[in-house]
PDB file of C-alpha atoms in Angstrom:
ATOM      1  CA  ASP I   1       0.000   0.000   0.000  1.00 55.00           C
ATOM      2  CA  ALA I   2       2.025   2.973  -1.295  1.00 66.00           C
ATOM      3  CA  ASP I   3      -0.243   5.366   0.609  1.00 92.00           C
ATOM      4  CA  VAL I   4       1.785   4.722   3.769  1.00 96.00           C
ATOM      5  CA  THR I   5       5.551   4.955   3.398  1.00 97.00           C
ATOM      6  CA  GLN I   6       8.392   4.471   5.840  1.00 98.00           C
ATOM      7  CA  THR I   7      12.026   5.519   5.666  1.00 97.00           C
ATOM      8  CA  PRO I   8      14.515   4.009   5.977  1.00 97.00           C
ATOM      9  CA  ARG I   9      13.474   0.448   5.129  1.00 97.00           C
ATOM     10  CA  ASN I  10      16.543  -1.041   6.745  1.00 97.00           C
ATOM     11  CA  ARG I  11      18.982   0.424   9.244  1.00 97.00           C
ATOM     12  CA  ILE I  12      21.958  -0.927  11.124  1.00 97.00           C
ATOM     13  CA  THR I  13      23.292   1.223  13.925  1.00 96.00           C
ATOM     14  CA  LYS I  14      25.414   1.015  17.054  1.00 97.00           C
ATOM     15  CA  THR I  15      24.483   1.124  20.706  1.00 97.00           C
ATOM     16  CA  GLY I  16      24.056   4.675  21.959  1.00 97.00           C
ATOM     17  CA  LYS I  17      23.298   6.264  18.600  1.00 97.00           C
ATOM     18  CA  ARG I  18      20.209   8.402  17.994  1.00 96.00           C
ATOM     19  CA  ILE I  19      17.906   7.051  15.327  1.00 96.00           C
ATOM     20  CA  MET I  20      14.830   8.511  13.660  1.00 97.00           C
ATOM     21  CA  LEU I  21      12.307   6.487  11.704  1.00 98.00           C
ATOM     22  CA  GLU I  22       9.905   8.409   9.519  1.00 98.00           C
ATOM     23  CA  CYS I  23       6.382   7.693   8.339  1.00 98.00           C
ATOM     24  CA  SER I  24       4.326   9.558   5.768  1.00 97.00           C
ATOM     25  CA  GLN I  25       0.802   8.950   4.530  1.00 96.00           C
ATOM     26  CA  THR I  26      -1.337  10.270   1.715  1.00 95.00           C
ATOM     27  CA  LYS I  27      -4.579   8.701   2.924  1.00 91.00           C
ATOM     28  CA  GLY I  28      -5.748  11.848   4.687  1.00 91.00           C
ATOM     29  CA  HIS I  29      -6.115   9.964   7.973  1.00 91.00           C
ATOM     30  CA  ASP I  30      -5.976  11.764  11.295  1.00 90.00           C
ATOM     31  CA  ARG I  31      -4.759   8.793  13.310  1.00 92.00           C
ATOM     32  CA  MET I  32      -1.231   7.418  13.167  1.00 95.00           C
ATOM     33  CA  TYR I  33       0.515   4.685  15.137  1.00 96.00           C
ATOM     34  CA  TRP I  34       3.938   3.140  15.692  1.00 97.00           C
ATOM     35  CA  TYR I  35       4.297  -0.578  16.441  1.00 97.00           C
ATOM     36  CA  ARG I  36       7.209  -2.892  16.916  1.00 96.00           C
ATOM     37  CA  GLN I  37       7.134  -6.540  15.918  1.00 95.00           C
ATOM     38  CA  ASP I  38       9.220  -9.237  17.566  1.00 91.00           C
ATOM     39  CA  PRO I  39       8.986 -12.960  16.805  1.00 81.00           C
ATOM     40  CA  GLY I  40       6.361 -14.633  18.990  1.00 77.00           C
ATOM     41  CA  LEU I  41       5.198 -11.365  20.510  1.00 78.00           C
ATOM     42  CA  GLY I  42       2.984 -10.005  17.781  1.00 85.00           C
ATOM     43  CA  LEU I  43       2.632  -6.280  17.227  1.00 92.00           C
ATOM     44  CA  ARG I  44       3.025  -4.017  20.234  1.00 93.00           C
ATOM     45  CA  LEU I  45       1.962  -0.380  20.267  1.00 93.00           C
ATOM     46  CA  ILE I  46       4.700   2.149  21.036  1.00 96.00           C
ATOM     47  CA  TYR I  47       2.951   5.504  20.532  1.00 96.00           C
ATOM     48  CA  TYR I  48      -0.151   6.778  18.817  1.00 95.00           C
ATOM     49  CA  SER I  49      -1.569  10.125  17.747  1.00 94.00           C
ATOM     50  CA  PHE I  50      -5.164  11.024  16.938  1.00 91.00           C
ATOM     51  CA  ASP I  51      -4.299  14.439  15.536  1.00 90.00           C
ATOM     52  CA  VAL I  52      -1.351  16.808  15.293  1.00 92.00           C
ATOM     53  CA  LYS I  53      -1.688  18.036  18.874  1.00 92.00           C
ATOM     54  CA  ASP I  54      -2.448  14.646  20.392  1.00 93.00           C
ATOM     55  CA  ILE I  55       0.316  12.191  21.364  1.00 95.00           C
ATOM     56  CA  ASN I  56      -0.245   9.139  23.558  1.00 94.00           C
ATOM     57  CA  LYS I  57       1.953   6.415  24.985  1.00 94.00           C
ATOM     58  CA  GLY I  58       1.253   2.837  24.030  1.00 92.00           C
ATOM     59  CA  GLU I  59       2.217  -0.433  25.713  1.00 89.00           C
ATOM     60  CA  ILE I  60       5.993  -0.077  25.348  1.00 94.00           C
ATOM     61  CA  SER I  61       6.961   3.602  25.073  1.00 95.00           C
ATOM     62  CA  ASP I  62      10.079   3.537  27.293  1.00 95.00           C
ATOM     63  CA  GLY I  63      13.193   4.406  25.291  1.00 95.00           C
ATOM     64  CA  TYR I  64      11.182   5.932  22.429  1.00 97.00           C
ATOM     65  CA  SER I  65       9.806   9.350  21.575  1.00 97.00           C
ATOM     66  CA  VAL I  66       7.646  10.610  18.723  1.00 97.00           C
ATOM     67  CA  SER I  67       6.880  13.770  16.811  1.00 97.00           C
ATOM     68  CA  ARG I  68       3.764  14.516  14.764  1.00 96.00           C
ATOM     69  CA  GLN I  69       5.073  17.166  12.411  1.00 91.00           C
ATOM     70  CA  ALA I  70       1.927  17.369  10.316  1.00 94.00           C
ATOM     71  CA  GLN I  71      -1.233  15.384   9.723  1.00 94.00           C
ATOM     72  CA  ALA I  72       0.646  13.268   7.211  1.00 96.00           C
ATOM     73  CA  LYS I  73       3.919  12.735   9.099  1.00 97.00           C
ATOM     74  CA  PHE I  74       4.718  10.854  12.284  1.00 98.00           C
ATOM     75  CA  SER I  75       8.314  10.153  13.335  1.00 98.00           C
ATOM     76  CA  LEU I  76       9.677   7.714  15.887  1.00 98.00           C
ATOM     77  CA  SER I  77      12.986   8.400  17.620  1.00 98.00           C
ATOM     78  CA  LEU I  78      15.300   6.227  19.646  1.00 96.00           C
ATOM     79  CA  GLU I  79      17.388   8.716  21.631  1.00 92.00           C
ATOM     80  CA  SER I  80      20.058   6.210  22.595  1.00 96.00           C
ATOM     81  CA  ALA I  81      19.584   2.898  20.807  1.00 96.00           C
ATOM     82  CA  ILE I  82      20.192  -0.377  22.650  1.00 96.00           C
ATOM     83  CA  PRO I  83      20.410  -3.928  21.249  1.00 96.00           C
ATOM     84  CA  ASN I  84      17.011  -5.040  22.577  1.00 95.00           C
ATOM     85  CA  GLN I  85      15.425  -2.404  20.356  1.00 97.00           C
ATOM     86  CA  THR I  86      16.406  -4.541  17.385  1.00 97.00           C
ATOM     87  CA  ALA I  87      13.050  -5.287  15.752  1.00 96.00           C
ATOM     88  CA  LEU I  88      10.756  -4.654  12.808  1.00 96.00           C
ATOM     89  CA  TYR I  89       8.939  -1.328  13.175  1.00 98.00           C
ATOM     90  CA  PHE I  90       5.623  -0.556  11.510  1.00 97.00           C
ATOM     91  CA  CYS I  91       3.764   2.685  11.110  1.00 97.00           C
ATOM     92  CA  ALA I  92       0.001   2.542  10.638  1.00 96.00           C
ATOM     93  CA  THR I  93      -2.803   4.993   9.924  1.00 94.00           C
ATOM     94  CA  SER I  94      -6.552   4.973  10.314  1.00 90.00           C
ATOM     95  CA  GLY I  95      -9.524   7.203   9.882  1.00 84.00           C
ATOM     96  CA  THR I  96     -12.968   6.992  11.375  1.00 77.00           C
ATOM     97  CA  SER I  97     -16.206   5.720   9.921  1.00 72.00           C
ATOM     98  CA  GLY I  98     -19.477   6.865  11.387  1.00 72.00           C
ATOM     99  CA  GLY I  99     -17.635   8.082  14.442  1.00 69.00           C
ATOM    100  CA  GLN I 100     -16.030   4.697  14.982  1.00 71.00           C
ATOM    101  CA  PRO I 101     -12.333   3.866  14.495  1.00 71.00           C
ATOM    102  CA  ASP I 102     -11.725   2.390  11.081  1.00 77.00           C
ATOM    103  CA  THR I 103      -9.310  -0.111   9.616  1.00 83.00           C
ATOM    104  CA  GLN I 104      -5.617   0.424  10.258  1.00 90.00           C
ATOM    105  CA  TYR I 105      -3.358   0.476   7.200  1.00 93.00           C
ATOM    106  CA  PHE I 106       0.262  -0.453   7.707  1.00 95.00           C
ATOM    107  CA  GLY I 107       3.411   0.858   6.100  1.00 97.00           C
ATOM    108  CA  PRO I 108       6.037  -1.520   4.662  1.00 96.00           C
ATOM    109  CA  GLY I 109       8.085  -1.638   7.849  1.00 97.00           C
ATOM    110  CA  THR I 110      11.594  -0.647   8.903  1.00 97.00           C
ATOM    111  CA  ARG I 111      13.998  -3.359   9.983  1.00 96.00           C
ATOM    112  CA  LEU I 112      16.273  -1.908  12.656  1.00 97.00           C
ATOM    113  CA  THR I 113      19.372  -3.670  13.956  1.00 97.00           C
ATOM    114  CA  VAL I 114      21.250  -2.248  16.941  1.00 97.00           C
ATOM    115  CA  LEU I 115      24.720  -3.702  17.390  1.00 96.00           C
TER     116      LEU I 115
ATOM    117  CA  GLY Y   1      -5.961  -2.761  30.022  1.00 77.00           C
ATOM    118  CA  GLU Y   2      -6.944  -5.056  27.186  1.00 81.00           C
ATOM    119  CA  ASN Y   3      -5.156  -8.378  26.746  1.00 89.00           C
ATOM    120  CA  VAL Y   4      -5.611 -10.623  23.712  1.00 94.00           C
ATOM    121  CA  GLU Y   5      -4.586 -14.281  23.710  1.00 95.00           C
ATOM    122  CA  GLN Y   6      -4.337 -16.163  20.410  1.00 96.00           C
ATOM    123  CA  HIS Y   7      -4.125 -19.903  19.790  1.00 97.00           C
ATOM    124  CA  PRO Y   8      -2.572 -21.918  18.329  1.00 97.00           C
ATOM    125  CA  SER Y   9       0.805 -20.323  17.686  1.00 95.00           C
ATOM    126  CA  THR Y  10       1.412 -22.643  14.735  1.00 97.00           C
ATOM    127  CA  LEU Y  11      -1.047 -24.572  12.588  1.00 98.00           C
ATOM    128  CA  SER Y  12      -0.349 -26.967   9.759  1.00 98.00           C
ATOM    129  CA  VAL Y  13      -3.134 -28.235   7.487  1.00 97.00           C
ATOM    130  CA  GLN Y  14      -3.444 -30.060   4.211  1.00 97.00           C
ATOM    131  CA  GLU Y  15      -4.617 -28.134   1.185  1.00 97.00           C
ATOM    132  CA  GLY Y  16      -8.412 -28.215   1.036  1.00 97.00           C
ATOM    133  CA  ASP Y  17      -8.861 -28.654   4.791  1.00 97.00           C
ATOM    134  CA  SER Y  18     -10.281 -26.000   7.091  1.00 98.00           C
ATOM    135  CA  ALA Y  19      -8.268 -23.930   9.556  1.00 98.00           C
ATOM    136  CA  VAL Y  20      -9.540 -22.303  12.736  1.00 98.00           C
ATOM    137  CA  ILE Y  21      -7.692 -19.737  14.842  1.00 98.00           C
ATOM    138  CA  LYS Y  22      -9.092 -18.596  18.174  1.00 98.00           C
ATOM    139  CA  CYS Y  23      -8.647 -15.451  20.247  1.00 98.00           C
ATOM    140  CA  THR Y  24      -9.854 -14.392  23.665  1.00 97.00           C
ATOM    141  CA  TYR Y  25      -9.909 -10.858  25.014  1.00 96.00           C
ATOM    142  CA  SER Y  26     -10.195  -9.420  28.487  1.00 94.00           C
ATOM    143  CA  ASP Y  27     -11.874  -6.005  28.103  1.00 90.00           C
ATOM    144  CA  SER Y  28     -15.654  -6.367  27.887  1.00 89.00           C
ATOM    145  CA  ALA Y  29     -15.821  -2.834  26.414  1.00 88.00           C
ATOM    146  CA  SER Y  30     -13.938  -3.924  23.275  1.00 90.00           C
ATOM    147  CA  ASN Y  31     -16.229  -3.809  20.273  1.00 89.00           C
ATOM    148  CA  TYR Y  32     -14.085  -3.994  17.137  1.00 91.00           C
ATOM    149  CA  PHE Y  33     -12.195  -7.161  16.178  1.00 94.00           C
ATOM    150  CA  PRO Y  34     -10.093  -7.218  13.000  1.00 95.00           C
ATOM    151  CA  TRP Y  35      -7.960 -10.018  11.585  1.00 97.00           C
ATOM    152  CA  TYR Y  36      -4.726  -9.326   9.728  1.00 97.00           C
ATOM    153  CA  LYS Y  37      -2.677 -11.552   7.427  1.00 97.00           C
ATOM    154  CA  GLN Y  38       1.063 -11.049   7.178  1.00 96.00           C
ATOM    155  CA  GLU Y  39       2.974 -12.820   4.443  1.00 95.00           C
ATOM    156  CA  LEU Y  40       6.693 -13.328   4.852  1.00 90.00           C
ATOM    157  CA  GLY Y  41       8.564 -10.051   4.613  1.00 88.00           C
ATOM    158  CA  LYS Y  42       5.423  -8.010   4.064  1.00 92.00           C
ATOM    159  CA  ARG Y  43       3.180  -5.711   6.050  1.00 95.00           C
ATOM    160  CA  PRO Y  44       0.046  -6.885   7.917  1.00 95.00           C
ATOM    161  CA  GLN Y  45      -3.074  -6.488   5.829  1.00 95.00           C
ATOM    162  CA  LEU Y  46      -6.681  -6.579   6.975  1.00 94.00           C
ATOM    163  CA  ILE Y  47      -8.582  -9.620   5.729  1.00 96.00           C
ATOM    164  CA  ILE Y  48     -11.825  -9.369   7.687  1.00 96.00           C
ATOM    165  CA  ASP Y  49     -13.242  -7.565  10.702  1.00 93.00           C
ATOM    166  CA  ILE Y  50     -16.306  -7.730  12.894  1.00 92.00           C
ATOM    167  CA  ARG Y  51     -18.021  -5.294  15.223  1.00 88.00           C
ATOM    168  CA  SER Y  52     -19.817  -6.306  18.357  1.00 82.00           C
ATOM    169  CA  ASN Y  53     -23.301  -5.793  16.984  1.00 80.00           C
ATOM    170  CA  VAL Y  54     -22.990  -8.928  14.821  1.00 82.00           C
ATOM    171  CA  GLY Y  55     -22.112 -12.506  15.693  1.00 90.00           C
ATOM    172  CA  GLU Y  56     -20.703 -13.683  12.381  1.00 94.00           C
ATOM    173  CA  LYS Y  57     -19.324 -12.258   9.161  1.00 93.00           C
ATOM    174  CA  LYS Y  58     -18.279 -14.103   6.041  1.00 96.00           C
ATOM    175  CA  ASP Y  59     -16.251 -13.173   2.970  1.00 94.00           C
ATOM    176  CA  GLN Y  60     -15.825 -15.993   0.464  1.00 95.00           C
ATOM    177  CA  ARG Y  61     -13.605 -18.624   2.130  1.00 97.00           C
ATOM    178  CA  ILE Y  62     -13.026 -16.731   5.363  1.00 98.00           C
ATOM    179  CA  ALA Y  63     -15.409 -16.093   8.223  1.00 97.00           C
ATOM    180  CA  VAL Y  64     -15.183 -14.631  11.686  1.00 97.00           C
ATOM    181  CA  THR Y  65     -17.428 -15.479  14.627  1.00 96.00           C
ATOM    182  CA  LEU Y  66     -17.779 -13.468  17.828  1.00 96.00           C
ATOM    183  CA  ASN Y  67     -19.083 -14.568  21.220  1.00 94.00           C
ATOM    184  CA  LYS Y  68     -19.282 -11.443  23.381  1.00 92.00           C
ATOM    185  CA  THR Y  69     -20.504 -13.297  26.428  1.00 92.00           C
ATOM    186  CA  ALA Y  70     -17.493 -15.585  26.439  1.00 94.00           C
ATOM    187  CA  LYS Y  71     -15.190 -12.832  25.103  1.00 95.00           C
ATOM    188  CA  HIS Y  72     -13.780 -14.850  22.276  1.00 95.00           C
ATOM    189  CA  PHE Y  73     -13.700 -14.658  18.506  1.00 97.00           C
ATOM    190  CA  SER Y  74     -12.440 -17.006  15.825  1.00 98.00           C
ATOM    191  CA  LEU Y  75     -11.204 -16.964  12.249  1.00 98.00           C
ATOM    192  CA  HIS Y  76     -12.330 -19.786   9.973  1.00 98.00           C
ATOM    193  CA  ILE Y  77     -10.683 -20.473   6.627  1.00 98.00           C
ATOM    194  CA  THR Y  78     -12.290 -23.125   4.449  1.00 97.00           C
ATOM    195  CA  GLU Y  79     -10.835 -24.949   1.446  1.00 97.00           C
ATOM    196  CA  THR Y  80      -7.338 -23.779   2.342  1.00 98.00           C
ATOM    197  CA  GLN Y  81      -4.815 -23.126  -0.411  1.00 97.00           C
ATOM    198  CA  PRO Y  82      -1.004 -22.845  -0.285  1.00 96.00           C
ATOM    199  CA  GLU Y  83      -1.299 -19.063  -0.714  1.00 96.00           C
ATOM    200  CA  ASP Y  84      -3.142 -18.933   2.616  1.00 97.00           C
ATOM    201  CA  SER Y  85       0.191 -19.742   4.290  1.00 97.00           C
ATOM    202  CA  ALA Y  86       1.100 -16.706   6.403  1.00 97.00           C
ATOM    203  CA  VAL Y  87       1.012 -15.359   9.930  1.00 96.00           C
ATOM    204  CA  TYR Y  88      -2.449 -14.314  11.086  1.00 97.00           C
ATOM    205  CA  PHE Y  89      -3.073 -11.787  13.857  1.00 96.00           C
ATOM    206  CA  CYS Y  90      -6.265 -11.074  15.716  1.00 97.00           C
ATOM    207  CA  ALA Y  91      -6.816  -7.768  17.501  1.00 95.00           C
ATOM    208  CA  ALA Y  92      -9.343  -6.028  19.722  1.00 93.00           C
ATOM    209  CA  MET Y  93     -10.231  -2.382  20.213  1.00 89.00           C
ATOM    210  CA  ARG Y  94     -12.618  -0.133  22.081  1.00 81.00           C
ATOM    211  CA  ASN Y  95     -14.268   2.574  20.004  1.00 69.00           C
ATOM    212  CA  GLN Y  96     -13.470   5.183  22.625  1.00 66.00           C
ATOM    213  CA  GLY Y  97      -9.865   4.106  23.106  1.00 66.00           C
ATOM    214  CA  GLY Y  98      -8.955   3.659  19.468  1.00 72.00           C
ATOM    215  CA  LYS Y  99      -5.988   1.416  20.263  1.00 84.00           C
ATOM    216  CA  LEU Y 100      -5.647  -1.999  18.666  1.00 89.00           C
ATOM    217  CA  ILE Y 101      -4.271  -4.687  20.946  1.00 90.00           C
ATOM    218  CA  PHE Y 102      -2.919  -7.635  18.971  1.00 92.00           C
ATOM    219  CA  GLY Y 103      -2.689 -11.314  19.717  1.00 93.00           C
ATOM    220  CA  GLN Y 104       0.661 -13.043  19.423  1.00 93.00           C
ATOM    221  CA  GLY Y 105       0.018 -14.421  15.954  1.00 94.00           C
ATOM    222  CA  THR Y 106      -0.592 -17.833  14.359  1.00 96.00           C
ATOM    223  CA  GLU Y 107       1.735 -19.179  11.706  1.00 96.00           C
ATOM    224  CA  LEU Y 108      -0.448 -21.124   9.263  1.00 98.00           C
ATOM    225  CA  SER Y 109       1.174 -23.563   6.886  1.00 98.00           C
ATOM    226  CA  VAL Y 110      -0.928 -25.127   4.120  1.00 97.00           C
ATOM    227  CA  LYS Y 111       0.737 -28.176   2.617  1.00 96.00           C
ATOM    228  CA  PRO Y 112      -0.016 -29.066  -1.003  1.00 92.00           C
TER     229      PRO Y 112
END
């Protein structure tokens, strides 16, 4: 789904480095999310935002921060990367339908390796 | 908060057989239950969803059933094909909260 893009797609970095993962969407959705995926653990929510001025912590926000620069852009930062942050990271977006949350659409993912 | 348990973690079936994946949730206020399919190296994609005002929904070979009293929902795939092989995730969400909580995933393998 080219409507949700993530950069970079792959990144290898060293412990202690600052990393930013970026997400852009052209779907016109207000809601954006960051998840991490680890084998056997499914998708876990890191942060989410329902509009530009709204930022909320998810299940596993420690060690991460986010910025919602515009309706279409939502960035995830690791201030000081550590090896257990090695994972596959997904951005997702959703709108609302009849006042109810709608389907979430995922970006292609960013594979991050912290050495 | 919401907790979603998914079983089994792996499932192997012969082509043409049916596959059933089950999920339970803890928050009785949850009222939206989507299922996602993730093929190897790709993003999760929605395959079917159900809201709490219905008990069953069907789309060709896939169906989802919901039992709100027991707080569980299931994905049924009939006449499985090799291209159904993937990881499947269930999820639950409250309308007011807007957060999807995912199960741990089921790796389905369909053998020709």
